[in-house]
Short mmCIF file of C-alpha atoms in Angstrom, two decimals:
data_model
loop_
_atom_site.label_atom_id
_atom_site.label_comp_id
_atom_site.label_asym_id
_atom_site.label_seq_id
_atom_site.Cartn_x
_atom_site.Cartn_y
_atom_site.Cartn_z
CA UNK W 122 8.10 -65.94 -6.23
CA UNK W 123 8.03 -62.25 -7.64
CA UNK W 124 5.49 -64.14 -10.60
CA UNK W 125 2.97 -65.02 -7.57
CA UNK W 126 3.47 -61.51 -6.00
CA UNK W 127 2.37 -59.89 -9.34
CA UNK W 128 -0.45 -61.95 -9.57
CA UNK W 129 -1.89 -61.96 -6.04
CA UNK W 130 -1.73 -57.74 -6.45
CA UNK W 131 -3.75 -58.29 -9.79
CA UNK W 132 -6.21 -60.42 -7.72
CA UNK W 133 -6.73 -58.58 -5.35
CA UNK W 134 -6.91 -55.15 -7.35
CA UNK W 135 -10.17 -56.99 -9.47
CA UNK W 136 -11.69 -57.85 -6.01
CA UNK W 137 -11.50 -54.01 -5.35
CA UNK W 138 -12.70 -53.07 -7.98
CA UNK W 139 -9.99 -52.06 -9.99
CA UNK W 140 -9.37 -53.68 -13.51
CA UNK W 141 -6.78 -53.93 -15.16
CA UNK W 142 -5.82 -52.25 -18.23
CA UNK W 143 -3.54 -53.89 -21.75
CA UNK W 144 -0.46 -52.10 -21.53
CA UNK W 145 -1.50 -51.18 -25.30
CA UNK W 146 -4.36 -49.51 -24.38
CA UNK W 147 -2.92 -47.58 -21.99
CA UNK W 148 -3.25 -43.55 -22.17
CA UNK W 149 0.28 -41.89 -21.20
CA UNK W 150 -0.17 -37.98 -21.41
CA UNK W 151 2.84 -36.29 -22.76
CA UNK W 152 4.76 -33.72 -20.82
CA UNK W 153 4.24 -30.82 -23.00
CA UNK W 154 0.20 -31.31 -23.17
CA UNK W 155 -0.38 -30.68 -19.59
CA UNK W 156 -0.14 -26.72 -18.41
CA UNK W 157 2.88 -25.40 -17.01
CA UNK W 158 2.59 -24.62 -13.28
CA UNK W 159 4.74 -21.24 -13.08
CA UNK W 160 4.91 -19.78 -9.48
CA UNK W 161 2.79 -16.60 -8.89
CA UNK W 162 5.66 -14.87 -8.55
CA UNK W 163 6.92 -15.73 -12.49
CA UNK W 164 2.99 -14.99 -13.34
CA UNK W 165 3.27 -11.21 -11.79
CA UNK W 166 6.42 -10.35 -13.23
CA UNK W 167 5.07 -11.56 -16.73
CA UNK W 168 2.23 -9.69 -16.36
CA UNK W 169 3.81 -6.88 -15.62
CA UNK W 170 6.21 -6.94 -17.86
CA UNK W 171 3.50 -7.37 -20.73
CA UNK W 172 1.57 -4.08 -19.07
CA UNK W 173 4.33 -1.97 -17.53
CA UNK W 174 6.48 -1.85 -20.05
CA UNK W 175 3.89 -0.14 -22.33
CA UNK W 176 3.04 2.23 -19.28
CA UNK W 177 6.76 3.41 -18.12
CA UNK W 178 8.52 2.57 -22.02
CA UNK W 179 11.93 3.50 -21.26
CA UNK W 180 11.72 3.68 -17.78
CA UNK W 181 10.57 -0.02 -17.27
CA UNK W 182 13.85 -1.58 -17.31
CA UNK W 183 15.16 0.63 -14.09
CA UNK W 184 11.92 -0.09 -12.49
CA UNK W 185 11.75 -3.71 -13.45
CA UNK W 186 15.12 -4.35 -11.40
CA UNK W 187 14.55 -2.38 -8.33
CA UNK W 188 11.72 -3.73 -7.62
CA UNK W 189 12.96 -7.53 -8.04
CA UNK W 190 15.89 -5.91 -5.69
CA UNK W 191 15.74 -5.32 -1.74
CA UNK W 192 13.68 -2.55 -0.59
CA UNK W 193 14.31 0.76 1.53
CA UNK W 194 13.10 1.35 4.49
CA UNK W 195 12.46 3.97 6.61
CA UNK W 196 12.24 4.44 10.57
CA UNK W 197 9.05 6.32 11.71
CA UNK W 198 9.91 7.20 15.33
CA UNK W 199 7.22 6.60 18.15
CA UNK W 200 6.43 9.87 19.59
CA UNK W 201 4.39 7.99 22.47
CA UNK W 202 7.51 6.47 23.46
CA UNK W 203 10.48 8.48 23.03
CA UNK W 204 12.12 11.70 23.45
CA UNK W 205 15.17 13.21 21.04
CA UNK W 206 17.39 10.56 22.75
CA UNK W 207 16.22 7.69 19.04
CA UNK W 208 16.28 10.68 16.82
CA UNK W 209 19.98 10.77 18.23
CA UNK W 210 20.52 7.01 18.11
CA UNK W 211 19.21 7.42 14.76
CA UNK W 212 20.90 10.10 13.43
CA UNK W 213 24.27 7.89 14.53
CA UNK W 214 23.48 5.71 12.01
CA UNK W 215 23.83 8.70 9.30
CA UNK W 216 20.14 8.36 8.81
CA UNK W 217 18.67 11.47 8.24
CA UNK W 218 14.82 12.41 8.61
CA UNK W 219 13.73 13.45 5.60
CA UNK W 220 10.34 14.93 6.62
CA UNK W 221 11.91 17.90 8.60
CA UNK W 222 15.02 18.18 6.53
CA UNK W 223 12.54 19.03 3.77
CA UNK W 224 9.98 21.33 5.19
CA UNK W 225 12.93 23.12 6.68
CA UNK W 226 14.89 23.77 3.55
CA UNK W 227 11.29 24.42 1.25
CA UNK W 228 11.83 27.57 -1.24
CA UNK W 229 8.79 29.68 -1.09
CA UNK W 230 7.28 30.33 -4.45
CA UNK W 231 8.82 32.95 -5.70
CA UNK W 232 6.26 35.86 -5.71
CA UNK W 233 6.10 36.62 -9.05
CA UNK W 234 5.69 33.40 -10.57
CA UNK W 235 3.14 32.68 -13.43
CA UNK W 236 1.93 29.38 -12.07
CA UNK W 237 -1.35 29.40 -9.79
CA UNK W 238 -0.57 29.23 -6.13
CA UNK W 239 -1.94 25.71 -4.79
CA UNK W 240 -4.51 26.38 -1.98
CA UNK W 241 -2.99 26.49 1.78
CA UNK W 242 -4.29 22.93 2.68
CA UNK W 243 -3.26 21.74 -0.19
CA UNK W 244 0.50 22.61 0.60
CA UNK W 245 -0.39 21.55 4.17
CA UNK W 246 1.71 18.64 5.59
CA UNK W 247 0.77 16.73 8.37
CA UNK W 248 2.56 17.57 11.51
CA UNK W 249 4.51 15.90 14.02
CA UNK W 250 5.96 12.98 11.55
CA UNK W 251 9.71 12.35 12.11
CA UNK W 252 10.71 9.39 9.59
CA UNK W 253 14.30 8.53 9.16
CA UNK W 254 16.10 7.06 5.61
CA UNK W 255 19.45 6.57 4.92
CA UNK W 256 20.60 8.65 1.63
CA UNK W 257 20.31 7.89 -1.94
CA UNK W 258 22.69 5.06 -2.81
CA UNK W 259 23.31 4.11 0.92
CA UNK W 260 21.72 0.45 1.55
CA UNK W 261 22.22 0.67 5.18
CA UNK W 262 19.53 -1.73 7.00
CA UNK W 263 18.01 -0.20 10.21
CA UNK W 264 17.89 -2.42 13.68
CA UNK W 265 15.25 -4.16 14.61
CA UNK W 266 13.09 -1.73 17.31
CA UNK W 267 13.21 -1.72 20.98
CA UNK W 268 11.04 -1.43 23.53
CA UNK W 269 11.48 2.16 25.55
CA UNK W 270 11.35 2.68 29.16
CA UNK W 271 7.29 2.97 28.50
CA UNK W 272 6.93 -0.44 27.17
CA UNK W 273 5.94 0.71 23.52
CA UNK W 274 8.14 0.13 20.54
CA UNK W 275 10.87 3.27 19.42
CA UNK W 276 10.21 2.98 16.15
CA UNK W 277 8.64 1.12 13.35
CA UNK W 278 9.81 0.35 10.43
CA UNK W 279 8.11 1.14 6.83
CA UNK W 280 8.66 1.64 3.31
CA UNK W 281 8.78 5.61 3.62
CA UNK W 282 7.03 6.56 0.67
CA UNK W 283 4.09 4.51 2.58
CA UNK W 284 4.50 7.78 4.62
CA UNK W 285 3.89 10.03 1.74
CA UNK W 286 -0.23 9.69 1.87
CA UNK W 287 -0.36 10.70 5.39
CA UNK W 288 1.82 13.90 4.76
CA UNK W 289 -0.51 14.38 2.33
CA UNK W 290 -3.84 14.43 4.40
CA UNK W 291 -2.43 17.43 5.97
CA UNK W 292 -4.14 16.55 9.25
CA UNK W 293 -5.22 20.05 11.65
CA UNK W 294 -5.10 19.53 15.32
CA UNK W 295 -8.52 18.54 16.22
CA UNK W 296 -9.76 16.59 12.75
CA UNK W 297 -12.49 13.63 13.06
CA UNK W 298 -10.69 10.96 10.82
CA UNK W 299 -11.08 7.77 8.73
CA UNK W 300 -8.62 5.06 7.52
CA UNK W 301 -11.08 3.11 5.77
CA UNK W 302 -8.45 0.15 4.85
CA UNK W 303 -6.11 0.05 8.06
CA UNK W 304 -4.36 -3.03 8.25
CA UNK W 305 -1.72 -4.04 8.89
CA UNK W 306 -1.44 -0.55 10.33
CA UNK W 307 1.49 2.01 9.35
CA UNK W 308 -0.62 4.30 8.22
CA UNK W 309 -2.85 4.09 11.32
CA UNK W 310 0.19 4.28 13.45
CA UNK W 311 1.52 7.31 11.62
CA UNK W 312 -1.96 9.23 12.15
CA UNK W 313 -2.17 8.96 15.63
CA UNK W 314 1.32 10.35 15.62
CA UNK W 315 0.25 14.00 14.89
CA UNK W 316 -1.36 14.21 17.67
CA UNK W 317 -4.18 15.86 15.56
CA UNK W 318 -6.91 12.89 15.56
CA UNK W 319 -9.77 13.68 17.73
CA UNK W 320 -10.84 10.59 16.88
CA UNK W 321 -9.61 7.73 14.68
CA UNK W 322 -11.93 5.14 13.32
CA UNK W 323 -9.42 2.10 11.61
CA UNK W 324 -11.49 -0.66 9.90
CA UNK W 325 -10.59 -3.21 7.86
CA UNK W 326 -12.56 -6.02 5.95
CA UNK W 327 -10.49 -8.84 7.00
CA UNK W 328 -10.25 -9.62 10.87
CA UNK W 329 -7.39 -11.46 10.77
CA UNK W 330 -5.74 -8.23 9.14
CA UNK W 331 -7.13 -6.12 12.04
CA UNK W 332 -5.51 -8.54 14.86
CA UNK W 333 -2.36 -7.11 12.91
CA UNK W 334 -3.31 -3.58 13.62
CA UNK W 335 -4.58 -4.28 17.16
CA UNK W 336 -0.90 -5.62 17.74
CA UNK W 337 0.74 -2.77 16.16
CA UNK W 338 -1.54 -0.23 18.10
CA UNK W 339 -0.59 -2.13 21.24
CA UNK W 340 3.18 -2.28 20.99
CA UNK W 341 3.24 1.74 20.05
CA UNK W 342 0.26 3.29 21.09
CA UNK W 343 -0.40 3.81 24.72
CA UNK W 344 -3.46 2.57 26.73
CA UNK W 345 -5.15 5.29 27.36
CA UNK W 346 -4.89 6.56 23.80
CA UNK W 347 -6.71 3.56 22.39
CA UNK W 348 -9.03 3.05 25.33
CA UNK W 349 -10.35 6.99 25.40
CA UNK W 350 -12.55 6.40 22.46
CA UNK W 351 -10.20 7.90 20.58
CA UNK W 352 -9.38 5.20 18.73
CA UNK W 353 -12.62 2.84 16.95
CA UNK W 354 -11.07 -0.73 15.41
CA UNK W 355 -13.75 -2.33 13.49
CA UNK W 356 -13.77 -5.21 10.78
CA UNK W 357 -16.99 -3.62 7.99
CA UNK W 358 -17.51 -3.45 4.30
CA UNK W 359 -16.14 -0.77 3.83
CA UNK W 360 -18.21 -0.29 0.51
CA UNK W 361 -20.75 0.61 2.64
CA UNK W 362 -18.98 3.46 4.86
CA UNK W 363 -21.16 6.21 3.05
CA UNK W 364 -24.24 4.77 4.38
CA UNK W 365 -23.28 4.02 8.03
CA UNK W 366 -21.70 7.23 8.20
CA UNK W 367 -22.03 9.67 5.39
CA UNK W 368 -20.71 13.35 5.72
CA UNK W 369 -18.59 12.60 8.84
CA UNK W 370 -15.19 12.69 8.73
CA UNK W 371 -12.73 15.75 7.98
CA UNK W 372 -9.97 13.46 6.55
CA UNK W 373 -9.87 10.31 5.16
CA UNK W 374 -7.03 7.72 4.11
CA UNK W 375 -8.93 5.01 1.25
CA UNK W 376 -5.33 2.90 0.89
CA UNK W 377 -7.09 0.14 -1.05
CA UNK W 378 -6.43 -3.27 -1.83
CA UNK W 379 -4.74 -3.99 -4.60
CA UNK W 380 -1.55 -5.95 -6.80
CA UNK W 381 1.28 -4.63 -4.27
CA UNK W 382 3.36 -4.94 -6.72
CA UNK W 383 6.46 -5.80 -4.74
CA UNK W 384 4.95 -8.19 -2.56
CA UNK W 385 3.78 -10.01 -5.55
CA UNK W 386 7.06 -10.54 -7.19
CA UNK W 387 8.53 -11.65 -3.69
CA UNK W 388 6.40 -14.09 -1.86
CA UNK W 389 4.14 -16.88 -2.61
CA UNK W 390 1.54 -16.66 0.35
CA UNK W 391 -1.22 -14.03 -0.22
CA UNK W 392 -0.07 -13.48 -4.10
CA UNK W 393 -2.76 -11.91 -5.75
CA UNK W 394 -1.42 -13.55 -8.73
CA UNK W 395 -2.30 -17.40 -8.11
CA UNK W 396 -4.24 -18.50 -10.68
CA UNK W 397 -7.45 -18.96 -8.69
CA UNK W 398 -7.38 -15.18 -7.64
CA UNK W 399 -7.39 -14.38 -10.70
CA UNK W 400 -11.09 -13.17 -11.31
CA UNK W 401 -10.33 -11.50 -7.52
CA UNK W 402 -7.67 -9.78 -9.57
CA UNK W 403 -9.62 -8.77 -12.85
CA UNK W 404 -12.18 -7.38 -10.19
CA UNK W 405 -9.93 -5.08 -7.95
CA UNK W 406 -10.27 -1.61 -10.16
CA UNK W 407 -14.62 -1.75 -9.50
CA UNK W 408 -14.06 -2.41 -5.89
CA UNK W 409 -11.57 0.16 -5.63
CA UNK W 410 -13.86 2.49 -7.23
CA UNK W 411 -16.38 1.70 -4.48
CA UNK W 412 -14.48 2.34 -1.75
CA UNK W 413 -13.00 5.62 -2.88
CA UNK W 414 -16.60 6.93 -3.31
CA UNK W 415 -17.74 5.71 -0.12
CA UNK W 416 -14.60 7.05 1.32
CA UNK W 417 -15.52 10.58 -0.11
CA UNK W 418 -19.29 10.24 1.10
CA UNK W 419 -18.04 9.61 4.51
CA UNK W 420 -16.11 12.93 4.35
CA UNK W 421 -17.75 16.30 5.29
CA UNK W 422 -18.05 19.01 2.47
CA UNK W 423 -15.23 20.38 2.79
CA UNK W 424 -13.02 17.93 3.48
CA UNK W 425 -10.15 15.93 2.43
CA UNK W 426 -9.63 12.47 0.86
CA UNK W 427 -6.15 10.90 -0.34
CA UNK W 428 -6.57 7.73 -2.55
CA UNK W 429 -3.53 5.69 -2.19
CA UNK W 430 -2.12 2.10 -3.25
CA UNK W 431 1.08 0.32 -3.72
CA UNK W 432 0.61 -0.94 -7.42
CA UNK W 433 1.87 1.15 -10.43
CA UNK W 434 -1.15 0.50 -12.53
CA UNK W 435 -2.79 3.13 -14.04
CA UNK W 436 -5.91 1.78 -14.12
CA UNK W 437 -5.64 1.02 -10.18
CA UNK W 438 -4.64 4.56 -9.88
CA UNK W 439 -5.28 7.56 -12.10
CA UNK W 440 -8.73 5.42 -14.15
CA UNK W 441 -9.72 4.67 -9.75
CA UNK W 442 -9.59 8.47 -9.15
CA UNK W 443 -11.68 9.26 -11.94
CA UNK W 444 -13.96 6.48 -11.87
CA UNK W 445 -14.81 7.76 -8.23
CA UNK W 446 -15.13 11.37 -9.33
CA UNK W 447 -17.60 10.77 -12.26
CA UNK W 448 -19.37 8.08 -9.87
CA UNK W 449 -20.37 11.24 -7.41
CA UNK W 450 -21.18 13.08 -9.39
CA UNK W 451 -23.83 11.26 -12.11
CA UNK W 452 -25.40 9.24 -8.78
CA UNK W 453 -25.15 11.99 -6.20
CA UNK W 454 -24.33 15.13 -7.99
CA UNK W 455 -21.08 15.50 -5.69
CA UNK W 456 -18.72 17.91 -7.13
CA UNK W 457 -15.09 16.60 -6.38
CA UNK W 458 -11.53 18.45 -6.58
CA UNK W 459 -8.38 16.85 -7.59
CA UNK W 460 -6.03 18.83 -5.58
CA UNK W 461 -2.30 19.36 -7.37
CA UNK W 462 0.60 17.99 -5.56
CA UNK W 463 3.22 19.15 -7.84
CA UNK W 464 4.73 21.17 -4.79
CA UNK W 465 4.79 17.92 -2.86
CA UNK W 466 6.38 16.00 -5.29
CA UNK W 467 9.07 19.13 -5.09
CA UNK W 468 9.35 18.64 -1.45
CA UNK W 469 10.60 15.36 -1.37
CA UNK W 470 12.15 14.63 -4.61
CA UNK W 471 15.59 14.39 -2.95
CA UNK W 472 14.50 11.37 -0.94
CA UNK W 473 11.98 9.69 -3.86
CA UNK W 474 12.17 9.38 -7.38
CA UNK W 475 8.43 10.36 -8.63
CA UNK W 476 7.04 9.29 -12.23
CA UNK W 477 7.02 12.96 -14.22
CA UNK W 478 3.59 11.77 -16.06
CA UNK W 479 0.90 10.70 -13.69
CA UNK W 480 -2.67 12.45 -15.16
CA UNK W 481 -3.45 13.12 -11.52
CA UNK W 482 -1.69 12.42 -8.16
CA UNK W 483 1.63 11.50 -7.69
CA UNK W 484 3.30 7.99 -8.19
CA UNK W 485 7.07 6.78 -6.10
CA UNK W 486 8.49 4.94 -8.62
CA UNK W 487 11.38 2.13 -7.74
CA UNK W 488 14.91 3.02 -7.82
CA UNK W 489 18.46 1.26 -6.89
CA UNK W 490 19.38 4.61 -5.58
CA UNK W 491 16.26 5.01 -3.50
CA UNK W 492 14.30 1.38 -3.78
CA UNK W 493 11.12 2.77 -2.29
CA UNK W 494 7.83 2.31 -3.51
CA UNK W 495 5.60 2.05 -5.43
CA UNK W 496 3.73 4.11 -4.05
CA UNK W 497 0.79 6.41 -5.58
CA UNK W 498 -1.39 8.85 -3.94
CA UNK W 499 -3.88 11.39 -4.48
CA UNK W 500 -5.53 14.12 -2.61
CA UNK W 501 -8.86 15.11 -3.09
CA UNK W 502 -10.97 17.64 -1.51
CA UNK W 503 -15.05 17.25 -1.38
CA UNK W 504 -16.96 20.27 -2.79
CA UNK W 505 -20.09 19.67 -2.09
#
């Protein structure tokens, strides 16, 4: 019986079509000649551990482990929503904001120091920004956010060295504004929380990304707010920003695209590290570049850019910032100024530990005390 089964399959496989082969002709690959198929997680933390480890030397071990360990966050409280009553609830939890805690115990420079004084906006922070952490070494989660008795979120929850970029803007009450890479929108959110945006154009290539930032601007931001013009959502290359509107804006956030790092050693979807991204990957750097410069043609002379990622590559960081500068300059003889941050990095070293070498800007570096970041930034100012 099986005998006629065999042979009414082989039949019917040569009236499909398919022939049979000899056994002994047969081709069986061996295991080890076909390529391994390593997750994109195990891809990222090779290749970082092949770059990073020449970058940081020493350092990379302490880094290596926080980041494949549970991140810090920190509570930015909604001041569209809420009074002092979840800076109370929050300060129950023995968080502590670290913003005001650290602009309220800076040292003035002494007076007769030897070091040049940084210029006033340079040391300027922007306002209004309450963000709660627990302390170093304290792994405390926060709760999930409620809605207030106004309908909008009390808080939202971030890594707070994402914070960090938008302290750095030092926004002035009335400023025309630019975050040329929104989504998914903490950074947006944080903006509109100083109260200084006169207007606020988000954008952000990918629409799907900006349905993310429409939802977060609708669970924290009122109505009015976003409906009074004062808020512009749009989905554009934002390569292009110097052209559609050059010499504009008197602060600008360019937090580009790029490895984010932690995400990449965590989770699958999205992982810029999947072997067909990987020319996507090779290209980030030149399209980083681009949007930093059209970032600073969109400012006004005078203005104020901070460059900002999540990645600690150098050469998605410091090489960026001076790619962008010498780009300005040779095509549209655009002086820019690297402004120094070493006072800022002394503001909030008690909450983040900050990597002592960067050539410009400042970089969060990953720590099991304080397991934020990685977070660089940089704050230029356009000359010219």
């Amino acid at each position: 019986m099986a005998a006629l089964v065999v042979r009414g399959v082989r039949d019917l496989l040569k009236r499909a079509g398919f022939a049979t082969i000899p056994r002994r002709q047969r081709h069986k690959k061996k295991w080890a000649s076909t390529e391994p198929k390593f997750p994109a997680t195990r891809l990222a933390l090779q290749n970082f551990d092949m770059t990073y480890s020449v970058q940081f030397g020493d350092l990379w071990p302490s880094i290596r482990v926080s980041l494949l360990s549970e991140q810090k966050y920190g509570a930015l409280v909604n001041n569209f929503a809420s009074g002092d009553h979840v800076s109370a609830e929050l300060e129950q939890l023995k968080a502590r904001d670290f913003v005001n805690e650290a602009i309220f115990h800076r040292e003035p420079e002494p007076e007769n120091s030897q070091t040049a004084a940084p210029s006033p906006a340079s040391w300027a922070c922007s306002p209004n920004l309450r963000c709660f952490t627990f302390t170093r070494g304290d792994v405390s989660r926060f709760p999930p956010a409620r809605r207030g008795s106004l309908g909008l979120m009390d808080y939202y929850l971030m890594d707070a060295a994402s914070l960090l970029p938008v302290l750095a803007l030092g926004l002035q009450p009335g400023d025309t504004v630019l975050d040329l890479c929104a989504a998914p929108g903490g950074k947006t959110l944080a903006l509109l929380q100083t109260g200084c945006c006169r207007n606020l154009a988000a954008n952000d290539l990918s629409t799907s990304r900006t349905s993310r930032l429409q939802r977060v601007l609708h669970n924290y931001v009122p109505q009015d707010v976003r409906d009074k013009n004062r808020v512009r959502v749009t989905s554009w290359d934002g390569r292009k920003w110097g052209e559609l509107e050059g010499d504009t804006y008197d602060r600008v956030l360019v937090d580009v695209p790029c490895t984010t790092d932690r995400h990449s050693l965590h989770e699958e979807e999205n992982n810029i590290f999947q072997r067909s991204r990987k020319k996507e990957r090779q290209m980030l750097p030149m399209l980083q570049v681009q949007l930093l410069a059209a970032g600073l043609l969109a400012t006004k002379p005078g203005g104020h850019v901070v460059y900002s990622t999540c990645s600690l590559s150098h050469l998605q960081n410091e090489y960026v910032v001076q790619g962008a500068i010498e780009l300005l300059d040779n095509q549209y003889s655009i002086k820019v100024q690297v402004e120094d941050l070493t006072h800022f990095r002394k503001l909030f070293m008690n909450t983040f530990y900050f990597f002592p070498s960067c050539q410009v800007g400042e970089l969060v570096i990953p720590n099991l005390m304080a397991n934020f970041g990685p977070m660089y930034f940089c704050k230029m100012c356009r000359m010219t």
